[in-house]
mmCIF file of C-alpha atoms in Angstrom:
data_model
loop_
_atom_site.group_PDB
_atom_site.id
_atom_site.type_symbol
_atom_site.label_atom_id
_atom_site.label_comp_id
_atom_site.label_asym_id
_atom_site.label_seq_id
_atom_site.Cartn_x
_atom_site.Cartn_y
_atom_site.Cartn_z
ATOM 1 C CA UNK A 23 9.746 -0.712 18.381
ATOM 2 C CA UNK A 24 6.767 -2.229 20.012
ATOM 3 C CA UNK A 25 6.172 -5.624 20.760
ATOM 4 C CA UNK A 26 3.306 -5.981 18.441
ATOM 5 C CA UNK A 27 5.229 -4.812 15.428
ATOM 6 C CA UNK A 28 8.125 -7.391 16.644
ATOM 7 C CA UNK A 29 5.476 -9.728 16.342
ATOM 8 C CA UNK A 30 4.215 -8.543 12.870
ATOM 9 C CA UNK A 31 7.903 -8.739 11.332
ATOM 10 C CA UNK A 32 8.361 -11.479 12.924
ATOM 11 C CA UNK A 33 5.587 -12.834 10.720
ATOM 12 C CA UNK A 34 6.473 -10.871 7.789
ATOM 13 C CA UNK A 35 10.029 -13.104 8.054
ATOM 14 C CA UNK A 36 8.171 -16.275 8.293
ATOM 15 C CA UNK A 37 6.167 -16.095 5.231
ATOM 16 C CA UNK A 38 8.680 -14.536 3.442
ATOM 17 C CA UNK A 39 12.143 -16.034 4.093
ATOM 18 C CA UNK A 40 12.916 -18.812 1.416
ATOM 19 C CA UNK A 41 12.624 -15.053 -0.862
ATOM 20 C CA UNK A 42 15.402 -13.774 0.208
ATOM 21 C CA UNK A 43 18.648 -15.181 -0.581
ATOM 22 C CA UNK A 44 18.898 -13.024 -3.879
ATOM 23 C CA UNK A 45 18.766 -9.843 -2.065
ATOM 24 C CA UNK A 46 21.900 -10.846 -1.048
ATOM 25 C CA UNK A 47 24.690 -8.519 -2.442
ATOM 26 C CA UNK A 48 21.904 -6.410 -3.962
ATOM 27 C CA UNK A 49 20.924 -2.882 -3.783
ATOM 28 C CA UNK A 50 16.917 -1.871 -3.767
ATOM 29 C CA UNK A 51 15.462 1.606 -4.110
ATOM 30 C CA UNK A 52 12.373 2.379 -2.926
ATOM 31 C CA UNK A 53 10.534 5.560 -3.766
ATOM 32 C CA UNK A 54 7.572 6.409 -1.110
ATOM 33 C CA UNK A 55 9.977 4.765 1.418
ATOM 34 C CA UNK A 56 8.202 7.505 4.283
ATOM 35 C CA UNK A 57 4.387 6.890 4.195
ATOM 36 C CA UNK A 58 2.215 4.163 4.891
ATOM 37 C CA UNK A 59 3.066 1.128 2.520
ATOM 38 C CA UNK A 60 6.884 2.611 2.799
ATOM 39 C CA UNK A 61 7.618 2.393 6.105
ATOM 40 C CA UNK A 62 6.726 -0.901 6.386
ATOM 41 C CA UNK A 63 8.585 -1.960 3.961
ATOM 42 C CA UNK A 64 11.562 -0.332 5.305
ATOM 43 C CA UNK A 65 10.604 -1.799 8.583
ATOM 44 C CA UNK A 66 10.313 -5.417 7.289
ATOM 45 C CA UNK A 67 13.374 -4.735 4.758
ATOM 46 C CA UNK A 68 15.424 -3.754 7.940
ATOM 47 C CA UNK A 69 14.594 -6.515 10.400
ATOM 48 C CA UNK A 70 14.677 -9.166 7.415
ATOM 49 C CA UNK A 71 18.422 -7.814 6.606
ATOM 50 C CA UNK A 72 19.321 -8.383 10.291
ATOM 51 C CA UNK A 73 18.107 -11.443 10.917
ATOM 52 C CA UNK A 74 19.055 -13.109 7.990
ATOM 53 C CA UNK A 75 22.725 -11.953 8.429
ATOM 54 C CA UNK A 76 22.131 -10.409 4.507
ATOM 55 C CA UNK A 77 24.407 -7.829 3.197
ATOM 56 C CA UNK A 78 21.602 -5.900 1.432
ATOM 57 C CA UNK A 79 21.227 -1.715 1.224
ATOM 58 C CA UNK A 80 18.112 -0.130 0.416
ATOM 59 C CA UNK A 81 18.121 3.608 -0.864
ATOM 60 C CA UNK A 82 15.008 5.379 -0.052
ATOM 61 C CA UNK A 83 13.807 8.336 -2.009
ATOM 62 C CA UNK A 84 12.630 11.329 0.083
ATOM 63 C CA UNK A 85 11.448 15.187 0.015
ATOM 64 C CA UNK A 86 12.439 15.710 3.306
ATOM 65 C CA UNK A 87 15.120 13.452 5.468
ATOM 66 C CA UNK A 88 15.219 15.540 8.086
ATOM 67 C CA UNK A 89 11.634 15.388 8.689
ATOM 68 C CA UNK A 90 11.466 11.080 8.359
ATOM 69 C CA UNK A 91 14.656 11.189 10.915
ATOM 70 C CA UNK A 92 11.981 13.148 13.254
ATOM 71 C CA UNK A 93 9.469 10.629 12.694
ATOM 72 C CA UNK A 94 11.177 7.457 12.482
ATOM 73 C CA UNK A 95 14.664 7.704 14.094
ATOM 74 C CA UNK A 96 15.260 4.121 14.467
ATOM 75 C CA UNK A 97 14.862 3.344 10.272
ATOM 76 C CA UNK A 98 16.692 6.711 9.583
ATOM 77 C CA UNK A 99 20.239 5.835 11.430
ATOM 78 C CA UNK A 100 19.587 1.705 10.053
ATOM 79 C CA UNK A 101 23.031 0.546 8.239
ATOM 80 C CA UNK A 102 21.295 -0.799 5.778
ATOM 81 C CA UNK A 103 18.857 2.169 4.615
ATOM 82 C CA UNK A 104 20.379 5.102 2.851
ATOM 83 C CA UNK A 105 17.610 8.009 2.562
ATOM 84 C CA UNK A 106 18.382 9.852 -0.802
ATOM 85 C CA UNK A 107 16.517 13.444 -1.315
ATOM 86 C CA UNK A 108 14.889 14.242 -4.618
ATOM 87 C CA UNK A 109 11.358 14.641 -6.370
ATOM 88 C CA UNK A 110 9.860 11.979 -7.652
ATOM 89 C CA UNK A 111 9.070 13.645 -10.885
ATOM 90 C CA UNK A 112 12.711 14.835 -11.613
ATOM 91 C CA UNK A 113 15.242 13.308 -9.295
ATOM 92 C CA UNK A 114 18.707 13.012 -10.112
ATOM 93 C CA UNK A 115 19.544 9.269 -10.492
ATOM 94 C CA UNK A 116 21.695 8.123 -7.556
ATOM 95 C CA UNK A 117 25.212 6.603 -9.056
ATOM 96 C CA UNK A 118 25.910 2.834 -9.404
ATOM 97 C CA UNK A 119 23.654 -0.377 -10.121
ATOM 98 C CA UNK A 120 20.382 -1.890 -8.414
ATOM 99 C CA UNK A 121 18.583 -4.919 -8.415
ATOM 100 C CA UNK A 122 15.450 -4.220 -7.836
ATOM 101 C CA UNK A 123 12.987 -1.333 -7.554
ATOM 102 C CA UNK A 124 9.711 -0.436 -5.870
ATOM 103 C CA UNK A 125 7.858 2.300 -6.559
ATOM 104 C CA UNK A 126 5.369 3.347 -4.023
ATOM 105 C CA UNK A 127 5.766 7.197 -4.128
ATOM 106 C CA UNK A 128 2.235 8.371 -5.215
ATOM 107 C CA UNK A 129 0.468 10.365 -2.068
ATOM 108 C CA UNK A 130 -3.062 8.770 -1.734
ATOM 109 C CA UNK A 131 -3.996 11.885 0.551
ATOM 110 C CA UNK A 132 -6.749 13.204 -1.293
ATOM 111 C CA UNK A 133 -7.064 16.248 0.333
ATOM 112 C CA UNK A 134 -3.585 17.039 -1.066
ATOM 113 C CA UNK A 135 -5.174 17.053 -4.423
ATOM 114 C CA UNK A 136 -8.794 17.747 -4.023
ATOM 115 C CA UNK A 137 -8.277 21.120 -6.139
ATOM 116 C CA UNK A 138 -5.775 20.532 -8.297
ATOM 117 C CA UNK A 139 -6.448 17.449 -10.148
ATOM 118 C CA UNK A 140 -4.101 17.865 -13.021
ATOM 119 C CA UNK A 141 -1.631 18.240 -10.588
ATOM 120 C CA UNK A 142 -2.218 14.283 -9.059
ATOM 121 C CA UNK A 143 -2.423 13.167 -12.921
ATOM 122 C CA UNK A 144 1.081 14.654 -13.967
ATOM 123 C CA UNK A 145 2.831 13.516 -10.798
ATOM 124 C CA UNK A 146 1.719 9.929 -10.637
ATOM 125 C CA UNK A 147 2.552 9.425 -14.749
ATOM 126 C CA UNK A 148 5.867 11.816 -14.360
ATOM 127 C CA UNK A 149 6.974 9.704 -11.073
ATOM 128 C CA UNK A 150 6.267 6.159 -12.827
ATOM 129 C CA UNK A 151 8.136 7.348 -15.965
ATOM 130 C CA UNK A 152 11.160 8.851 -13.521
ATOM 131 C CA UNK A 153 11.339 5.614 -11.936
ATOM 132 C CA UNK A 154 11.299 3.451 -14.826
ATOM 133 C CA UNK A 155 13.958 5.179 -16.721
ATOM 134 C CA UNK A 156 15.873 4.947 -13.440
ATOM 135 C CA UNK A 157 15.422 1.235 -13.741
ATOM 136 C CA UNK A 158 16.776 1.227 -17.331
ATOM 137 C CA UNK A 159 20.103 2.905 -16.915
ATOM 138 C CA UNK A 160 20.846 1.509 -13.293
ATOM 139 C CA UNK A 161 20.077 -2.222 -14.450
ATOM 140 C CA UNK A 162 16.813 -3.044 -12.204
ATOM 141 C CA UNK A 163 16.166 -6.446 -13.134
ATOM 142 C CA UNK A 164 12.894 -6.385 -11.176
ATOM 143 C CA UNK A 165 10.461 -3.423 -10.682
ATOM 144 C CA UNK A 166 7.651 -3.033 -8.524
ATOM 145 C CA UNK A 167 4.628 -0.889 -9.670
ATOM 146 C CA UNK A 168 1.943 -0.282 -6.640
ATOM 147 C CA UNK A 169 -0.929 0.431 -8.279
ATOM 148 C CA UNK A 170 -4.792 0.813 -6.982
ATOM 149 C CA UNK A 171 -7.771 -1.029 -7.265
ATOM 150 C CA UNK A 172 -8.937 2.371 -8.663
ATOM 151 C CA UNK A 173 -7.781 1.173 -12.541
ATOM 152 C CA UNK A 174 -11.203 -0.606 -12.511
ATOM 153 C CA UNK A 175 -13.216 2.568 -12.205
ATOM 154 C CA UNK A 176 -16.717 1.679 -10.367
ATOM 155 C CA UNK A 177 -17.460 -2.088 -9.495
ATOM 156 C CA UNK A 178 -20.767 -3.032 -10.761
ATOM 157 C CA UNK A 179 -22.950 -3.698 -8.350
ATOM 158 C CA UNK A 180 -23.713 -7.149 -9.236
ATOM 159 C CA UNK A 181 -19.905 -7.977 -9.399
ATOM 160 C CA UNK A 182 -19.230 -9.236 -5.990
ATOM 161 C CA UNK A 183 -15.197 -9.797 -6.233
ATOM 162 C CA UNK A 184 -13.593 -7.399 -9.295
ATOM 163 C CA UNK A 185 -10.965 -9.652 -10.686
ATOM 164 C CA UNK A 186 -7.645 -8.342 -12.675
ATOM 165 C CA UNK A 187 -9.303 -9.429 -16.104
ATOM 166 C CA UNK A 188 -12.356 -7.002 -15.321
ATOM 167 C CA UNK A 189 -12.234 -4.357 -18.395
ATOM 168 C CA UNK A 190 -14.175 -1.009 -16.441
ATOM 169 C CA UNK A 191 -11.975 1.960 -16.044
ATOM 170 C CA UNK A 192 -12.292 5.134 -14.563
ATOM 171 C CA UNK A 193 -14.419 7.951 -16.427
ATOM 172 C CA UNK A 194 -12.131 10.111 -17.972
ATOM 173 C CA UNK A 195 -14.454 12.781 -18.326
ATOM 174 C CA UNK A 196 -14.609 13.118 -14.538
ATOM 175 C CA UNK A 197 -11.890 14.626 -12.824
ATOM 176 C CA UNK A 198 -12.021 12.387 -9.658
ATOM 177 C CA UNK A 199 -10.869 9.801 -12.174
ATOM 178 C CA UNK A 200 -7.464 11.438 -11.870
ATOM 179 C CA UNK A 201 -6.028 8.930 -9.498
ATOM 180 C CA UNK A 202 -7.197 5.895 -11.464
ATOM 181 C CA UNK A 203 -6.607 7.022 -15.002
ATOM 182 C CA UNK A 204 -2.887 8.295 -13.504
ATOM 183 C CA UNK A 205 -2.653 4.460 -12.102
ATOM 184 C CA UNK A 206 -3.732 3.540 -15.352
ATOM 185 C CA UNK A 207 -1.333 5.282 -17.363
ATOM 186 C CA UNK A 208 1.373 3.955 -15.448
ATOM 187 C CA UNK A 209 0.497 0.418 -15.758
ATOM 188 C CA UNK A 210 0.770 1.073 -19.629
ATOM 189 C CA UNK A 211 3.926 2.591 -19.162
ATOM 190 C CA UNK A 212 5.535 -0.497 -17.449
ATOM 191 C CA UNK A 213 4.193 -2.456 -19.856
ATOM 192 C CA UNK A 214 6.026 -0.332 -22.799
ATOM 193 C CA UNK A 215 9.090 -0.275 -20.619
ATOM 194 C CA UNK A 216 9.021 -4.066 -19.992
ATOM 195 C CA UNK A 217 8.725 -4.508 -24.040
ATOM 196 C CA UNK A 218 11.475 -2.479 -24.817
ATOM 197 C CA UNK A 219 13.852 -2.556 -22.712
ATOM 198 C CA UNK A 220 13.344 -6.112 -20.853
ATOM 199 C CA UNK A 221 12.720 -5.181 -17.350
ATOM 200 C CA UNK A 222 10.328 -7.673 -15.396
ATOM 201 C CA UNK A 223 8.002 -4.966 -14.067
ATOM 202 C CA UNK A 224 5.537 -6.219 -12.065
ATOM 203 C CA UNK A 225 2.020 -4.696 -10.942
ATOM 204 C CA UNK A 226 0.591 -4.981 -7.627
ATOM 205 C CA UNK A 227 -3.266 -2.923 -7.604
ATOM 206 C CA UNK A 228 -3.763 -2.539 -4.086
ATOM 207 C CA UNK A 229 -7.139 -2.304 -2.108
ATOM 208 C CA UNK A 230 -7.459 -0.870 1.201
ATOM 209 C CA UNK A 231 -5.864 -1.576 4.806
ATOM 210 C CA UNK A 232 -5.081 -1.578 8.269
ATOM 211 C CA UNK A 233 -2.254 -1.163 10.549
ATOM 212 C CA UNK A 234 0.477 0.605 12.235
ATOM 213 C CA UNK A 235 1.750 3.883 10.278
ATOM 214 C CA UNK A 236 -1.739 4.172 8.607
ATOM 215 C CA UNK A 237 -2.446 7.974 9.358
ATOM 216 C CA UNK A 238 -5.953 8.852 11.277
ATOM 217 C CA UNK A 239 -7.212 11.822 10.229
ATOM 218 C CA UNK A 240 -7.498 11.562 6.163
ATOM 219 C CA UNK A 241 -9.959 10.030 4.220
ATOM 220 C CA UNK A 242 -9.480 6.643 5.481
ATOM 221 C CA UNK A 243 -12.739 5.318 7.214
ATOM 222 C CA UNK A 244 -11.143 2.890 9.405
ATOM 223 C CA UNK A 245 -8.438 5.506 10.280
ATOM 224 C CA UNK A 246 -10.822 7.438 11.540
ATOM 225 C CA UNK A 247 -13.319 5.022 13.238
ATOM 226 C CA UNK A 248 -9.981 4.137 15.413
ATOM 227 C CA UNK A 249 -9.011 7.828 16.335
ATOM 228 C CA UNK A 250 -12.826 9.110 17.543
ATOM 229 C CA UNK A 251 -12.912 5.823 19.659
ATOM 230 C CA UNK A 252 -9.431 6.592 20.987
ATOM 231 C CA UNK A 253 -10.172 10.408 21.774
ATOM 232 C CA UNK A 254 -14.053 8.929 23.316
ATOM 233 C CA UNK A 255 -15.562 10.594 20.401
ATOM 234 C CA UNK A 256 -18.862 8.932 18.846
ATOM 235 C CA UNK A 257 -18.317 7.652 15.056
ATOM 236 C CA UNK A 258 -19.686 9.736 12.664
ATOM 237 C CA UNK A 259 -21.056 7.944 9.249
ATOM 238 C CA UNK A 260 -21.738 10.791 7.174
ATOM 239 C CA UNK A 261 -23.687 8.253 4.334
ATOM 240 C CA UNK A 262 -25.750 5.763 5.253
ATOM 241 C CA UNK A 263 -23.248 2.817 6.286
ATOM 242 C CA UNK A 264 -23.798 0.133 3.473
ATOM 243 C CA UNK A 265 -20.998 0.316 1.352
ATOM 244 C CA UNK A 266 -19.289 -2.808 1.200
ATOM 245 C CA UNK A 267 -15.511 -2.813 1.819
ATOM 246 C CA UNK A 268 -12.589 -5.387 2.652
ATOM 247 C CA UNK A 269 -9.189 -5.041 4.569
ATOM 248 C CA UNK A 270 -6.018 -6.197 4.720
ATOM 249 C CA UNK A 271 -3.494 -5.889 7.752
ATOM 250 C CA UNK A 272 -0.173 -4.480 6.766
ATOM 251 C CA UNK A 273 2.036 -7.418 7.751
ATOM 252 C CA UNK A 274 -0.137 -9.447 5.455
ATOM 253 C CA UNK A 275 0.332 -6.419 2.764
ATOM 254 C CA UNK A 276 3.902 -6.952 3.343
ATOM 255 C CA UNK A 277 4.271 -10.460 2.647
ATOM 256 C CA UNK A 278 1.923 -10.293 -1.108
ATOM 257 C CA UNK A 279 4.242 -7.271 -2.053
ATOM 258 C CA UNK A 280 7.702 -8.914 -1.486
ATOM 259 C CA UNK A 281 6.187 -12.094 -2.891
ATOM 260 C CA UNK A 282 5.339 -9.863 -5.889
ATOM 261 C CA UNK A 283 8.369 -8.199 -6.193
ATOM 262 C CA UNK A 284 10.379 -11.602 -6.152
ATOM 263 C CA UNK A 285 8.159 -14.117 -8.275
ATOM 264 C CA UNK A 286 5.513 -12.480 -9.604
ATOM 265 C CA UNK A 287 4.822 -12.305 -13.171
ATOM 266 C CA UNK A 288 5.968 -9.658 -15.634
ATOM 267 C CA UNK A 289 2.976 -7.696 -16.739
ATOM 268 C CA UNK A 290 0.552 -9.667 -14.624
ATOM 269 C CA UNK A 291 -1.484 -7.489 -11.982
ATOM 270 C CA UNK A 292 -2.295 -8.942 -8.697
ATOM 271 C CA UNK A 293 -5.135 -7.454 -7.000
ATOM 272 C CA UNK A 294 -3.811 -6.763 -3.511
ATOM 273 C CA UNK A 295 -6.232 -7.008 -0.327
ATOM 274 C CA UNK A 296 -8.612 -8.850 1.487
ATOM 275 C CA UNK A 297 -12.038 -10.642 -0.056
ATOM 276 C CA UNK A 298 -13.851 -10.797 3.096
ATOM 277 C CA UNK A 299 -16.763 -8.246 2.760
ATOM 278 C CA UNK A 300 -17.311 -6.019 5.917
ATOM 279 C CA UNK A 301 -20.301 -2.830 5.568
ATOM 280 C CA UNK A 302 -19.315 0.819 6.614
ATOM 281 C CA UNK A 303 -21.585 0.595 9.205
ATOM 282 C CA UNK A 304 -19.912 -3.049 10.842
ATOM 283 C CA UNK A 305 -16.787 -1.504 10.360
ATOM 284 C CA UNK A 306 -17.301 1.171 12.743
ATOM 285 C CA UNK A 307 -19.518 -1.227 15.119
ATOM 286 C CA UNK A 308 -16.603 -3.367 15.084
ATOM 287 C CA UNK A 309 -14.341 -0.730 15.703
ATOM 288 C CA UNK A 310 -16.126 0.464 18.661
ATOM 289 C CA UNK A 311 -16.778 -2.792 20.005
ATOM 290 C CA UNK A 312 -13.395 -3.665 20.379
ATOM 291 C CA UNK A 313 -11.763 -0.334 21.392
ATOM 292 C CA UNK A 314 -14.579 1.309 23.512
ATOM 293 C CA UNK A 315 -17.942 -0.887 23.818
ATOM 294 C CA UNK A 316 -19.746 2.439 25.155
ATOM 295 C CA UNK A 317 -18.719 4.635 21.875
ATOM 296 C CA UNK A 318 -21.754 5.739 20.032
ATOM 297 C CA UNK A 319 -22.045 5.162 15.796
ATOM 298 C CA UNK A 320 -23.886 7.581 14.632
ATOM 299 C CA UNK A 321 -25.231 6.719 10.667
ATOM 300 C CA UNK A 322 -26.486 10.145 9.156
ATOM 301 C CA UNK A 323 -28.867 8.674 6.264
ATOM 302 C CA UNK A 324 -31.149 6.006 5.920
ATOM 303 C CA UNK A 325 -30.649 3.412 3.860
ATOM 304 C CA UNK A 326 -32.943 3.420 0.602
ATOM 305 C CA UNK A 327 -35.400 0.323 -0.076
ATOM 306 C CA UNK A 328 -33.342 -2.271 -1.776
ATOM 307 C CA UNK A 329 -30.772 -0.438 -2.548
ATOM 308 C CA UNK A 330 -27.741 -2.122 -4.122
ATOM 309 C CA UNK A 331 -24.923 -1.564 -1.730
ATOM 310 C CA UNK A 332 -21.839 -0.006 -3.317
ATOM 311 C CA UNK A 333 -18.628 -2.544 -3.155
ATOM 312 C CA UNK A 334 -14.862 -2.458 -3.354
ATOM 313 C CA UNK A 335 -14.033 -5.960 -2.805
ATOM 314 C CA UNK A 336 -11.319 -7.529 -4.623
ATOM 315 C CA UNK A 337 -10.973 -11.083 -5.845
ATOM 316 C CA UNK A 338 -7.499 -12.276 -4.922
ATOM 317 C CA UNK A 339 -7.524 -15.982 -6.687
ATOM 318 C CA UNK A 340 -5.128 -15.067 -9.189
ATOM 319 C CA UNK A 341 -2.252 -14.450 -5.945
ATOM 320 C CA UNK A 342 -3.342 -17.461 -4.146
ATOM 321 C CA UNK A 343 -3.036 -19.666 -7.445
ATOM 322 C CA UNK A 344 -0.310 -18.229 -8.491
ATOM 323 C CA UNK A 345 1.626 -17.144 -5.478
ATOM 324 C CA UNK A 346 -0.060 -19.271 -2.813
ATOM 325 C CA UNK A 347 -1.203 -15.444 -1.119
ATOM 326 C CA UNK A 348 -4.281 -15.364 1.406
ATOM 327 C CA UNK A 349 -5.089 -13.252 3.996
ATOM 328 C CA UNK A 350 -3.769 -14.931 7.466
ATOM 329 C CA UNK A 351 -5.035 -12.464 10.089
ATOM 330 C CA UNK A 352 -8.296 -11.598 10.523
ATOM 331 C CA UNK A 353 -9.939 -7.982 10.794
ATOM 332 C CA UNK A 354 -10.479 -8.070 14.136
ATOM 333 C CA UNK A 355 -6.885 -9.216 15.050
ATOM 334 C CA UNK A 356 -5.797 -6.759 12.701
ATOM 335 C CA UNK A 357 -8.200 -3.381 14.379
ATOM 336 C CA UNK A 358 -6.701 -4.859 17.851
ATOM 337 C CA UNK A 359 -3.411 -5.085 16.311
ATOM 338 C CA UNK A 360 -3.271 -1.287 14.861
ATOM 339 C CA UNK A 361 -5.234 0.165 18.115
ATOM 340 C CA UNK A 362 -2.574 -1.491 20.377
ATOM 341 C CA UNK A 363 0.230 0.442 18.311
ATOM 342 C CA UNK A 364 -1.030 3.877 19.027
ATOM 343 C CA UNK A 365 0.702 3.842 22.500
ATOM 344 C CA UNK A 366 3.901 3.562 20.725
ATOM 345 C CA UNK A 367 4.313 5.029 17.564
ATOM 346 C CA UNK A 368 3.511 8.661 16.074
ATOM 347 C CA UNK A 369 1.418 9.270 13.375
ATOM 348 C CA UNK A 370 1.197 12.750 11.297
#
């Protein structure tokens, strides 16, 4: 492992460690265990294990072991992950009883999905319902749903933070509403689950952010800002730069989810991100400025005369009242942070 990500664990552990002492004894399982939010949660699930001397075992639910050994050698041989293979939408349950269970297993790669809509819908309710009758028979006490600031459909324009008790949705009569209305679905699902059968199922909708394992060459604008910098490309806007967007870095992620998991509330969403308010456009300035001060932005449209600029900023007050969550590093930090890890790990 890299320093940095030492130093990001190391973080992870401090914000995080008077959490832990229940995990002793206990068995997690984590679905999405190989992508972005998954590995570092195995990563920070790992480390925490070690240093706390805890006798802990996560089991990790994947497609394709062989291909996450390949990737990720040093969380694939860890004593205390176990990778188990299976579809999310019809595994067969693994035997015996755990504590606790995250599910994190819904692909965000749009291009994955971009013609076959349904196909996102039925795997993101199927997977949610999998997982929580997993949780039913195998005596999960707490569950973890991550779900997406996309439940709230569009943020009005005039809303500058959309907070958890914001009523908008998705419209269902547009098919690019599959990945909301899916997120939707299975919020209402651990709701029904938590009513009938008693599970503390908590929801965590999660905005958008930064750091090591995030891939660079998907949909994710500050994914890709980083990679064209790296490879002395100029940064291509194809809009006009104004929407308004926040982020969070991944150790930070790491800390609000495990907080979640542990003391959240039952049936309580947290929005999940950062508040502070960056444009397209400052993004990829910033990006640039940081990682190669010569690197050209180029914005393809201008701007319309007072035009309202689109947002997808999150309040996060409920966390920080409830759960005493706030963002700790800074964007910057966090684009030096991720740019610094490219040297060491492999992305796909």
């Amino acid at each position: 492992m890299t320093k940095i990500l030492i130093e990001d664990l190391e973080h992870i552990l401090m914000h995080t460690e008077s959490l832990w002492d229940e995990m002793n004894e206990k068995r997690i399982f984590i679905t999405g265990g190989t992508g972005f939010f998954g590995c570092w949660l195995l990563e920070s699930f790992s480390y925490i294990v070690e240093q706390l001397k805890l006798s802990a075992q996560a089991v990790i639910l994947t497609r394709d072991p062989e291909r996450f050994k390949q990737k990720c050698p040093h969380l694939f041989n860890h004593p205390a992950l176990e990778f188990y293979q299976g579809d999310i939408c019809n595994f067969v349950f693994p035997k015996g009883e755990f504590s606790y269970l995250i599910h994190a297993g819904t692909s965000t790669n749009a291009r994955l999905y971009q013609d076959n809509h349904l196909r996102m819908f039925n795997e993101i309710i199927e997977g949610t319902r999998r997982t929580l009758e997993f949780a039913k028979v195998s005596g999960v006490k707490k569950y973890l749903l991550t779900s997406s600031g996309a439940v709230y459909g569009k943020q009005p324009n005039i809303m500058s933070h959309i907070t958890e008790t914001y009523e908008g949705s998705p419209n269902p009569c547009n098919i690019s509403s599959s990945y909301g209305e899916g997120k939707r679905a299975s919020e209402l699902l651990c709701t029904l689950y938590h009513q009938q059968y008693g599970i503390e199922t908590k929801i965590a909708r999660c905005f958008a952010f930064v750091g090591a394992y995030l891939p660079l060459n998907l949909h994710f604008a500050i994914g890709n800002f980083i990679r064209d910098t790296i490879e002395g490309k100029k940064i291509e806007i194809q809009g006009d730069g104004t929407p308004l967007r926040s982020y969070l870095y991944a150790s930070d992620l790491m800390i609000w989810l495990w907080t979640i998991l542990f003391k959240g509330k039952s049936i309580f969403p947290y929005n999940v991100g950062s508040d502070q308010e960056i444009s397209i456009s400052e993004l990829a300035k910033m990006v640039a400025e940081i990682c190669s001060p010569q690197a050209e932005v180029k914005i393809a449209k201008t701007p319309l005369f007072e035009q309202i600029p689109e947002r997808y900023i999150p309040s996060v007050q409920r966390a920080y009242l409830e759960l005493e969550l706030k963002q700790k590093i800074d964007l910057k930090i966090s684009i030096k942070k991720f740019i610094n890890s490219q040297t060491e790990i492999n992305y796909e």
